[in-house]
Amino acid sequence: MDELYQKTLAQMSQNSEEREFIKAVLTWAVCSTRPVTVDELREALKLDIKEDVIDMRHSITVCCGQLVYIDSHDRVQLVHETARKFLLNVTGSDLSVSKSEGNQRLLDACLKYLSGPEMDRRQRMSRTSSNPKAAMQPQFILALYASSAFSEHLRNASASHKSILTELAKFLKTNVLAWFNPKGELLVSSGVNIIRVFDAETGSEFDKRPWEDDWKEEHVGEIVLPKIVAFNQECSVLAIVYRGRSIFLWDLEESYSMGRLLRNSAVETGSSRGDCSRKRSMNATCEAIIFNSCTNLLAAVYQDREICTFNTDTKELEAKIDAEATALACSPDGQTLACGELNGSIQLRNFTTLELHYKISTWDDAIVSLAFSADGLRFLDVRGSFCNVWEPSILIRSDMEEDKSVVISEAIFEPAKTVESKDSEEIVQITALASMGNGDHVFVGDEQGVITLYDTRKAQKKQILYKHALYATIMLLEWHQERGVLVSSDTSNRFIVSEINAVLPNQWSCGQLFDHRMEETNGLKQLVLAPLADRFLVSSWPVNTVWSLTGELIHSFEEKKQPHQWINHPRKRDELVSIGQSTTQLFSWRSLQKITELGNSKVLEDLTSTATVKRVLVCPKAQHIIISLENMENKRRYTRLIVTRFSSLETKPENSVVLEELTGLETKVEYLIGAFDTKVVFLDRSLWVCSIDITTFQRNPHYSRHFFIPWDWMSTSGDPVLEINAYKDLIFAKKDEIAIVKRGFARVAEFVWLNKS
C-alpha cells in the first residue's frame, strides 16, 4: 500500500501551482483533532496559507482526491487510516506531514483566529446582545474548532517554536473572554484547590477561595448536594462524596457519623508512567467509590489519577497507586477490583494491594459503568451505546476455593498480563455489497481489499473468493446473475473481473478474467455490466471506458459536463442511459456512441448549480426510474427524489424528459437504498428504513416507517452500505459484520403524512 501512496504523492507533487494548497489540506486532514468541514477548512486556509479558495470542494477533489475525500456530512476525511500513517512516516517528499510541525501550523491558525477581529466581534456581541446565542452565529465558522482544539495542538506542537508563546499571550490578553463565551456578569473557574471569580465584563479577578475540606459550623444548615453515594454489602454503611471534600462515612444502623477517609496532605506518590513523583492534593474530588463485597475495604479513584483503598473501620489509607479510572467494580469474592479507563481499557487489580494482574487494552469510548456477574467469572462494561461482556481466564478460581489455606493475595494471580482487545483499528470495515440474483448469497468487500461470499439465509461467511492489494479498500461491486460475472474496484482505481461458479453445495470456484488499474483519474465512480455481460462500463471523472470481459478497451470518452449516473436502458438491451442534472443521454452499448440527448424538464430549475445526481434506480414493476439528487442550500444538505416513467426515454430529441419530484421528502431522505415491486426504499434522517409506493404517492403523499438502524451501526466515513435482495430482506454492513433484517417491510411501525406545498 505504501508503494501506491508513494506513487500518488509523486503525482500530486508535480502540480507545482497547487503544491502549497495540497500540503495545507493534507496537514489539516492528518493533524486536526476531528475532521473539519469544508467551510471550516476554507476559513482555516485563509489564515494558514493566506488564500481564499472559492470552490473548496472542487479544489479538494481535483488536487487531493486520491488521498482525501468529502463525506456525506461535508467533512474532509483521509481515505484510510493507513494514509495518515504513511503521510506521517514518509521521507523524501515535500508533501509529507510532520506531527509536531503540523500541530504547530494548526495551532498558529487557531490562535490567530482566536486573537483576531472575528473573535473580538464575538466577544463584544456576547457582552451587548440580549440573545446569549448571538456570539455563536454561523458567521463565526472556525470559532468552535479553534476554541476546542487549540489546546490539543498546543500539547502536540514543538516547544521550540518561538511564535507559540507570542500568539498565546496575544490571545490571552485580547479575546480570551470570547473563548469562555460568558452569559452572565460573573465567570467562575474551578481548580483542584482554588475557586477563582472573575468579572466577565472587565476580565479582572476579584475573589479567590479554597475548597473547604472541614465540616465547619458555618456549613451546618447549608444545602450541599452529594456527588457520589455508595452502600456497603450489608447496607449498614453509606459512603458520601461531596465536591472538594473527603469521603464521608455514615452508620445507617446507629445513625451517626463514622468520620472521614482522608488522603495525607501533599502525599508523595510514585507514578506508573516513570520514576518521577508528584504531590497530591487532599482536596482532589473523588470520581468513583466502591465497597469491597467481603471485607471492610473501600476503593476510591480521584480526579488527579490516583486510586486508593481505605480501611473503613480504622479510617486508614491501606494502598494507593497512580492510575486512571472512570468506573470501579468489585468481584463477588472481594479479591478483584475492576477499573475502567477513559480510553476504554480495563484493569483488573488485587483489591487489597492494588497490584495490576490483568489489563484489556483498547481505544474506545470511556467506561461509564462496570459490574461483575454473580459467579465472578465474567464482568460487563457500559461504554457509549454498547454493553460488553468479558470472560478472562484469570477470574477462574475453583481450585483456590477448594484450598482455604492458600493466601489469596499471593496465590490467585499470575504475573501481570496485558491483552489487546479487538479495537476500532483492528476491525476490518465492510465497504461494499452486491446481492446474488436469487437472494441466497451476498458478495462482501472490505477495506483490506478482500472479496468474501456470505450466506444470507444464515448470515454466515462461506468463502473468501479473492483479494485486491492489502488496504486497497473495495469501493464498488457489480454482479451479473446469468453470466456469473463479478466486477470489483478499489481505491487505487484497480478493477478485477472474475467468473464465480458453484462447484459443490458449500464450495465456489473463482476464475479471474481481467485485472486492470486506471491511471490519471479521480477515482472510479460506477461499474455497469451490459445485459448480456459481454462488456462493462467503468465510469470515472472525467473519463468513461467500455471494456470486454477479456480486457479489450472498446471505447473511451471524456465527460465534459457534470458527472452523470449510468443505468441499462430498462426496455432496450443494447442501450445505455446516462442521467445528469440537466440532460439525459442514450448511448449504444456496442460503440458507446451517443444516440440522442434529451433535456430534463423544468422541475430541476429551482435547484442550485451544486446539485449532483447521487444514485439512479430502476423500478421495473412500476415502470419508473428513481433519481436521487443531492444539493446544498443555506449550508444544509437536501436529498430530493425525482421520478420519471420508462416511456419518457422514448421522447423525441426536441422534447424534454418529464421528471416529477416527490415533493415533501427533501428534508426527510438521508439515503436512497433501493426498490422492489412498486416500492422505493430510503433511509430517513432519523435512520428509519422507510418506503413509499411510487404509483400512489402523488395522490396520497405519505411514507411508511418500518424499522430503524442504530446510529452506531452506521458507517462514519461515507454513505451507508445497504442492499435489498430478492427476498426483500435488507442487508447492511455493521462495521466488520453483515446484519440481515428479514421480512422487515412486512410490518409498518408508523405512517408519516406529508404536507405538500
PDB file of C-alpha atoms in Angstrom, residues 1-14 22 26 63-68 79 86-87 93 95 491-493 517 519 521:
ATOM      1  CA  MET A   1       0.000   0.000   0.000  1.00  0.00           C
ATOM      2  CA  ASP A   2       2.901   2.354   0.725  1.00  0.00           C
ATOM      3  CA  GLU A   3       4.067   1.912  -2.873  1.00  0.00           C
ATOM      4  CA  LEU A   4       0.673   3.058  -4.127  1.00  0.00           C
ATOM      5  CA  TYR A   5       0.650   6.027  -1.741  1.00  0.00           C
ATOM      6  CA  GLN A   6       4.188   6.902  -2.826  1.00  0.00           C
ATOM      7  CA  LYS A   7       3.134   6.934  -6.464  1.00  0.00           C
ATOM      8  CA  THR A   8       0.065   9.020  -5.663  1.00  0.00           C
ATOM      9  CA  LEU A   9       2.128  11.518  -3.686  1.00  0.00           C
ATOM     10  CA  ALA A  10       4.636  11.812  -6.515  1.00  0.00           C
ATOM     11  CA  GLN A  11       1.834  12.619  -8.966  1.00  0.00           C
ATOM     12  CA  MET A  12       0.393  15.221  -6.603  1.00  0.00           C
ATOM     13  CA  SER A  13       3.855  16.810  -6.165  1.00  0.00           C
ATOM     14  CA  GLN A  14       4.005  17.504  -9.887  1.00  0.00           C
ATOM     15  CA  ILE A  22      -2.234  20.375  -1.327  1.00  0.00           C
ATOM     16  CA  LEU A  26      -3.081  17.101   3.823  1.00  0.00           C
ATOM     17  CA  CYS A  63      -5.916  18.225  -6.234  1.00  0.00           C
ATOM     18  CA  CYS A  64      -6.195  15.739  -3.354  1.00  0.00           C
ATOM     19  CA  GLY A  65      -8.936  13.343  -4.485  1.00  0.00           C
ATOM     20  CA  GLN A  66      -6.888  10.159  -4.170  1.00  0.00           C
ATOM     21  CA  LEU A  67      -5.913  10.761  -0.537  1.00  0.00           C
ATOM     22  CA  VAL A  68      -8.712  12.986   0.771  1.00  0.00           C
ATOM     23  CA  VAL A  79      -9.353   7.838   2.532  1.00  0.00           C
ATOM     24  CA  PHE A  86       2.032   6.942   5.519  1.00  0.00           C
ATOM     25  CA  LEU A  87       1.988  10.749   5.392  1.00  0.00           C
ATOM     26  CA  SER A  93       8.575  14.164  -0.205  1.00  0.00           C
ATOM     27  CA  LEU A  95       4.097  16.741   0.866  1.00  0.00           C
ATOM     28  CA  THR A 491      -9.450   2.973  -4.031  1.00  0.00           C
ATOM     29  CA  SER A 492      -6.322   2.518  -6.148  1.00  0.00           C
ATOM     30  CA  ASN A 493      -8.513   2.664  -9.316  1.00  0.00           C
ATOM     31  CA  ARG A 517      -5.661  -0.282 -12.976  1.00  0.00           C
ATOM     32  CA  GLU A 519      -4.312   5.872 -14.495  1.00  0.00           C
ATOM     33  CA  THR A 521      -8.403   9.517 -12.888  1.00  0.00           C
TER      34      THR A 521
END
